[in-house]
Amino acid sequence: MSCRLAVAQIEAIPGDIRGNVARVVSALEDAAAGGADLALFPEAVITGYDDGVFAGPLPTLTDAGWSSPVREAVYRTGVTAVVNTALQRDALRFLTDVLFLPGHEPIPAYDKQHLYDSERSVFTPGEHGFSFAVGDLQVALSVCYDANFPEHAAAAADAGAHLYLNSGAYFPGGEHRRDLHYAARALDNGIYVAFSGLVGAPHDFIGGSGVFDPLGRRIAAVGAGGHLAFADLELDAVTSAREGQRMWTHRRADLGPQLRLDDLAVPGRPRRRR
């Protein structure tokens, strides 16, 4: 059984929650028209990614003004959606992947764990990973900077993930780093990796949304002027990649200590005393 994934590329206007929600709902409807089972949206797509917005009042999970239209679109289309937003929970603020499943209430599934410098004074880092099933694929969540850390995707794969989703917002100049990280996370772990990025205001975000297969090859990308990319994902591709690329099987849980030359007894060379 395959999973058809739709990756969205959207301009989220800072503070325009109503307009941003409308753009998400429209993209969900287009994803459904394209046969998608699952749709991924960029970082902070509901609030917009902006320091001024982050410092002000943030939506909560129970704010019907943003969550209800998205939930209703998911119910209507049958497309599962991962929607990231800045979110207030009690006295804390998070960059949260909210999971919308047909027939269910919204779930605050995953909070961004690796916070960028400018985010650290505002947001609280998440304390756990998260995965869920779509068909026979296990899907893990991450947000932007998380994917810069190889151990984050490795932990998801070790927990059984076949697909690693990343909602992000890359600034100008980040193209090389963005594409290298996602391709590497895919190849390193023999998993699919999908990225959904913001474009436009207020920082000229560069998008670059797409999907990489378990060998690190880009298999889908949002074209010029488009806002969705589709990819059909197969469990067999993960199995085949891991059979051909043995890094996952041969990975060692413990590499032992890191020794220095001074730790070794080299003939003719006095050993340094500590």
Tab-separated table of C-alpha atoms in Angstrom:
chain	number	residue	atom	x	y	z
A	1	MET	CA	0.000	0.000	0.000
A	2	SER	CA	1.421	3.371	-0.989
A	3	CYS	CA	0.969	6.790	0.579
A	4	ARG	CA	0.465	9.813	-1.662
A	5	LEU	CA	2.076	12.824	0.005
A	6	ALA	CA	1.404	16.464	-0.803
A	7	VAL	CA	4.033	18.984	0.311
A	8	ALA	CA	2.822	22.579	0.476
A	9	GLN	CA	4.791	25.767	-0.178
A	10	ILE	CA	2.946	28.821	1.135
A	11	GLU	CA	3.494	32.471	1.977
A	12	ALA	CA	2.169	32.961	5.522
A	13	ILE	CA	1.502	36.618	6.222
A	14	PRO	CA	2.625	37.501	9.779
A	15	GLY	CA	-0.383	37.982	12.056
A	16	ASP	CA	-2.959	37.274	9.324
A	17	ILE	CA	-4.329	34.126	10.921
A	18	ARG	CA	-7.610	34.226	9.013
A	19	GLY	CA	-5.856	34.605	5.659
A	20	ASN	CA	-3.225	31.987	6.470
A	21	VAL	CA	-5.909	29.500	7.474
A	22	ALA	CA	-7.720	30.147	4.201
A	23	ARG	CA	-4.505	29.392	2.295
A	24	VAL	CA	-4.027	26.151	4.237
A	25	VAL	CA	-7.626	25.077	3.594
A	26	SER	CA	-7.296	25.871	-0.119
A	27	ALA	CA	-4.092	23.842	-0.320
A	28	LEU	CA	-5.778	20.948	1.483
A	29	GLU	CA	-8.561	20.944	-1.078
A	30	ASP	CA	-5.996	20.967	-3.904
A	31	ALA	CA	-4.104	18.153	-2.182
A	32	ALA	CA	-7.300	16.105	-2.028
A	33	ALA	CA	-7.993	16.808	-5.702
A	34	GLY	CA	-4.533	15.432	-6.438
A	35	GLY	CA	-5.273	12.225	-4.561
A	36	ALA	CA	-3.170	12.936	-1.454
A	37	ASP	CA	-3.515	10.885	1.715
A	38	LEU	CA	-1.234	13.190	3.729
A	39	ALA	CA	-0.369	16.892	3.499
A	40	LEU	CA	2.580	18.697	5.090
A	41	PHE	CA	2.676	22.459	5.728
A	42	PRO	CA	5.527	24.907	6.515
A	43	GLU	CA	6.754	26.165	9.854
A	44	ALA	CA	4.512	28.723	11.583
A	45	VAL	CA	2.091	28.619	8.642
A	46	ILE	CA	-0.837	29.751	10.802
A	47	THR	CA	0.803	32.708	12.573
A	48	GLY	CA	3.511	33.537	10.072
A	49	TYR	CA	7.172	33.397	11.065
A	50	ASP	CA	7.961	36.789	12.583
A	51	ASP	CA	9.593	37.911	15.831
A	52	GLY	CA	6.935	40.565	16.405
A	53	VAL	CA	4.128	38.032	16.044
A	54	PHE	CA	5.919	35.547	18.297
A	55	ALA	CA	6.225	38.179	21.045
A	56	GLY	CA	2.492	38.949	21.001
A	57	PRO	CA	-0.610	36.881	21.775
A	58	LEU	CA	-0.445	33.445	20.177
A	59	PRO	CA	-3.289	31.093	19.255
A	60	THR	CA	-4.123	28.155	21.474
A	61	LEU	CA	-5.200	24.701	20.397
A	62	THR	CA	-8.806	25.459	21.353
A	63	ASP	CA	-9.053	28.690	19.323
A	64	ALA	CA	-11.842	27.736	16.933
A	65	GLY	CA	-10.986	30.633	14.636
A	66	TRP	CA	-8.008	28.755	13.223
A	67	SER	CA	-8.400	25.109	14.201
A	68	SER	CA	-12.034	24.586	13.215
A	69	PRO	CA	-11.680	25.510	9.511
A	70	VAL	CA	-8.636	23.240	9.190
A	71	ARG	CA	-10.347	20.398	11.044
A	72	GLU	CA	-13.454	20.729	8.878
A	73	ALA	CA	-11.345	20.690	5.703
A	74	VAL	CA	-9.621	17.516	6.897
A	75	TYR	CA	-12.979	15.917	7.694
A	76	ARG	CA	-14.350	16.950	4.299
A	77	THR	CA	-11.375	15.877	2.202
A	78	GLY	CA	-10.166	12.889	4.200
A	79	VAL	CA	-6.571	14.157	3.945
A	80	THR	CA	-4.462	13.900	7.101
A	81	ALA	CA	-2.646	17.205	7.693
A	82	VAL	CA	0.468	18.237	9.626
A	83	VAL	CA	0.119	21.962	10.317
A	84	ASN	CA	2.838	23.831	12.183
A	85	THR	CA	2.108	26.965	14.176
A	86	ALA	CA	3.425	29.051	17.023
A	87	LEU	CA	1.180	27.941	19.856
A	88	GLN	CA	0.445	28.995	23.421
A	89	ARG	CA	-0.044	26.152	25.908
A	90	ASP	CA	-0.559	27.255	29.489
A	91	ALA	CA	2.283	29.682	30.244
A	92	LEU	CA	4.616	28.275	27.593
A	93	ARG	CA	5.089	28.879	23.878
A	94	PHE	CA	6.032	26.229	21.343
A	95	LEU	CA	6.493	25.791	17.615
A	96	THR	CA	4.084	22.893	17.322
A	97	ASP	CA	3.174	20.387	14.641
A	98	VAL	CA	-0.577	19.983	15.071
A	99	LEU	CA	-1.830	16.709	13.619
A	100	PHE	CA	-5.274	16.791	12.014
A	101	LEU	CA	-6.724	13.318	11.431
A	102	PRO	CA	-10.112	12.743	9.767
A	103	GLY	CA	-12.687	12.169	12.486
A	104	HIS	CA	-10.444	13.327	15.347
A	105	GLU	CA	-9.842	16.503	17.322
A	106	PRO	CA	-6.549	18.323	16.622
A	107	ILE	CA	-3.535	16.780	18.363
A	108	PRO	CA	-0.535	18.911	19.485
A	109	ALA	CA	1.732	16.087	18.367
A	110	TYR	CA	5.247	17.461	18.263
A	111	ASP	CA	7.065	20.548	19.557
A	112	LYS	CA	10.248	21.718	17.817
A	113	GLN	CA	13.157	20.373	19.852
A	114	HIS	CA	16.110	22.308	18.426
A	115	LEU	CA	15.486	26.042	18.688
A	116	TYR	CA	17.431	28.533	16.617
A	117	ASP	CA	19.186	31.392	18.434
A	118	SER	CA	16.418	33.933	17.827
A	119	GLU	CA	13.775	31.449	19.052
A	120	ARG	CA	15.377	30.526	22.354
A	121	SER	CA	14.159	33.558	24.293
A	122	VAL	CA	10.543	32.976	23.228
A	123	PHE	CA	9.858	29.269	22.816
A	124	THR	CA	10.245	26.159	24.925
A	125	PRO	CA	11.886	23.152	23.242
A	126	GLY	CA	9.942	19.925	22.896
A	127	GLU	CA	10.797	16.927	25.028
A	128	HIS	CA	9.951	13.987	22.752
A	129	GLY	CA	9.655	12.752	19.192
A	130	PHE	CA	6.396	11.683	17.596
A	131	SER	CA	5.298	9.277	14.878
A	132	PHE	CA	2.024	7.985	13.475
A	133	ALA	CA	0.910	5.588	10.772
A	134	VAL	CA	-0.434	6.374	7.313
A	135	GLY	CA	-1.225	3.088	5.633
A	136	ASP	CA	1.806	0.863	6.144
A	137	LEU	CA	4.219	3.778	6.573
A	138	GLN	CA	5.368	5.093	9.941
A	139	VAL	CA	5.681	8.872	9.775
A	140	ALA	CA	7.922	10.939	12.096
A	141	LEU	CA	7.754	14.688	12.680
A	142	SER	CA	10.403	17.394	12.847
A	143	VAL	CA	10.573	21.173	12.458
A	144	CYS	CA	13.210	23.082	10.459
A	145	TYR	CA	16.422	23.196	12.570
A	146	ASP	CA	15.745	19.674	13.899
A	147	ALA	CA	16.858	18.236	10.562
A	148	ASN	CA	20.295	19.843	10.923
A	149	PHE	CA	21.080	17.234	13.580
A	150	PRO	CA	21.722	13.728	12.185
A	151	GLU	CA	20.761	12.074	15.470
A	152	HIS	CA	17.219	13.492	15.290
A	153	ALA	CA	16.301	11.656	12.089
A	154	ALA	CA	18.310	8.623	13.248
A	155	ALA	CA	16.237	8.428	16.432
A	156	ALA	CA	13.048	8.561	14.357
A	157	ALA	CA	14.290	5.804	12.052
A	158	ASP	CA	15.408	3.737	15.008
A	159	ALA	CA	11.865	4.017	16.394
A	160	GLY	CA	10.504	2.616	13.113
A	161	ALA	CA	9.916	5.672	10.903
A	162	HIS	CA	9.885	5.251	7.115
A	163	LEU	CA	9.078	8.905	6.393
A	164	TYR	CA	10.555	11.964	8.124
A	165	LEU	CA	8.492	15.140	7.704
A	166	ASN	CA	10.021	18.575	8.222
A	167	SER	CA	8.169	21.897	8.332
A	168	GLY	CA	10.568	24.780	7.829
A	169	ALA	CA	11.370	28.379	6.935
A	170	TYR	CA	14.738	28.936	5.245
A	171	PHE	CA	16.293	32.374	4.826
A	172	PRO	CA	18.105	33.555	1.668
A	173	GLY	CA	21.504	31.909	1.365
A	174	GLY	CA	20.381	28.658	2.987
A	175	GLU	CA	19.733	26.715	-0.225
A	176	HIS	CA	22.828	24.514	-0.146
A	177	ARG	CA	22.552	23.681	3.541
A	178	ARG	CA	18.820	22.971	3.227
A	179	ASP	CA	19.114	20.525	0.345
A	180	LEU	CA	22.231	18.833	1.703
A	181	HIS	CA	20.688	18.176	5.108
A	182	TYR	CA	17.480	16.621	3.780
A	183	ALA	CA	19.225	14.434	1.232
A	184	ALA	CA	21.723	13.284	3.871
A	185	ARG	CA	19.024	12.477	6.427
A	186	ALA	CA	17.313	10.316	3.792
A	187	LEU	CA	20.435	8.458	2.654
A	188	ASP	CA	21.880	8.054	6.152
A	189	ASN	CA	18.777	6.296	7.417
A	190	GLY	CA	17.231	4.738	4.319
A	191	ILE	CA	14.001	6.714	4.734
A	192	TYR	CA	11.912	9.194	2.791
A	193	VAL	CA	12.380	12.823	3.835
A	194	ALA	CA	9.916	15.583	2.964
A	195	PHE	CA	10.332	19.317	3.493
A	196	SER	CA	7.629	21.998	3.382
A	197	GLY	CA	8.952	25.567	3.392
A	198	LEU	CA	7.623	29.093	3.629
A	199	VAL	CA	8.128	31.593	0.832
A	200	GLY	CA	7.919	35.376	0.827
A	201	ALA	CA	7.261	37.789	3.676
A	202	PRO	CA	8.669	38.965	5.946
A	203	HIS	CA	12.194	37.606	5.384
A	204	ASP	CA	12.154	36.577	1.696
A	205	PHE	CA	11.844	32.931	2.685
A	206	ILE	CA	13.156	30.706	-0.088
A	207	GLY	CA	10.861	27.672	-0.058
A	208	GLY	CA	12.564	24.713	-1.734
A	209	SER	CA	9.819	22.293	-0.715
A	210	GLY	CA	10.227	18.752	-1.950
A	211	VAL	CA	10.640	15.055	-1.241
A	212	PHE	CA	13.771	12.877	-1.139
A	213	ASP	CA	13.715	9.114	-1.571
A	214	PRO	CA	15.561	6.659	0.737
A	215	LEU	CA	18.695	6.977	-1.425
A	216	GLY	CA	18.760	10.763	-0.993
A	217	ARG	CA	17.469	11.592	-4.479
A	218	ARG	CA	14.968	14.397	-4.948
A	219	ILE	CA	11.823	12.842	-6.383
A	220	ALA	CA	9.414	15.795	-6.119
A	221	ALA	CA	9.690	19.571	-5.918
A	222	VAL	CA	7.333	22.528	-6.024
A	223	GLY	CA	7.742	24.202	-9.393
A	224	ALA	CA	7.895	27.918	-10.137
A	225	GLY	CA	4.572	29.515	-9.302
A	226	GLY	CA	3.239	26.312	-7.758
A	227	HIS	CA	2.281	25.556	-4.199
A	228	LEU	CA	2.147	21.744	-4.010
A	229	ALA	CA	4.416	18.831	-4.850
A	230	PHE	CA	3.144	15.248	-4.861
A	231	ALA	CA	5.037	12.016	-4.296
A	232	ASP	CA	3.910	8.403	-4.074
A	233	LEU	CA	5.788	6.666	-1.278
A	234	GLU	CA	6.236	2.899	-1.030
A	235	LEU	CA	7.424	0.830	1.917
A	236	ASP	CA	9.239	-1.437	-0.561
A	237	ALA	CA	11.510	1.481	-1.498
A	238	VAL	CA	12.657	1.786	2.110
A	239	THR	CA	13.255	-1.959	2.355
A	240	SER	CA	15.170	-2.006	-0.940
A	241	ALA	CA	17.324	1.004	-0.003
A	242	ARG	CA	18.303	-0.556	3.299
A	243	GLU	CA	19.189	-3.842	1.602
A	244	GLY	CA	21.415	-2.069	-0.916
A	245	GLN	CA	22.884	0.568	1.406
A	246	ARG	CA	23.966	-1.297	4.520
A	247	MET	CA	24.780	1.698	6.753
A	248	TRP	CA	21.596	1.188	8.736
A	249	THR	CA	22.306	-2.512	9.351
A	250	HIS	CA	25.991	-1.981	10.096
A	251	ARG	CA	25.511	0.996	12.420
A	252	ARG	CA	27.208	0.498	15.776
A	253	ALA	CA	25.416	1.521	18.953
A	254	ASP	CA	28.703	2.178	20.761
A	255	LEU	CA	31.908	3.415	19.129
A	256	GLY	CA	33.949	3.409	22.334
A	257	PRO	CA	36.027	6.324	23.643
A	258	GLN	CA	37.846	8.856	21.472
A	259	LEU	CA	41.560	8.334	22.044
A	260	ARG	CA	44.335	10.856	21.445
A	261	LEU	CA	47.904	10.198	20.418
A	262	ASP	CA	49.011	10.997	23.951
A	263	ASP	CA	46.846	8.128	25.216
A	264	LEU	CA	48.851	5.557	23.240
A	265	ALA	CA	52.114	3.936	24.148
A	266	VAL	CA	54.071	4.641	20.936
A	267	PRO	CA	57.580	3.060	20.788
A	268	GLY	CA	60.263	5.689	21.136
A	269	ARG	CA	57.865	8.383	22.262
A	270	PRO	CA	57.378	9.158	25.941
A	271	ARG	CA	53.809	9.001	27.144
A	272	ARG	CA	52.555	12.266	28.582
A	273	ARG	CA	51.667	12.198	32.230
A	274	ARG	CA	48.254	13.506	33.196
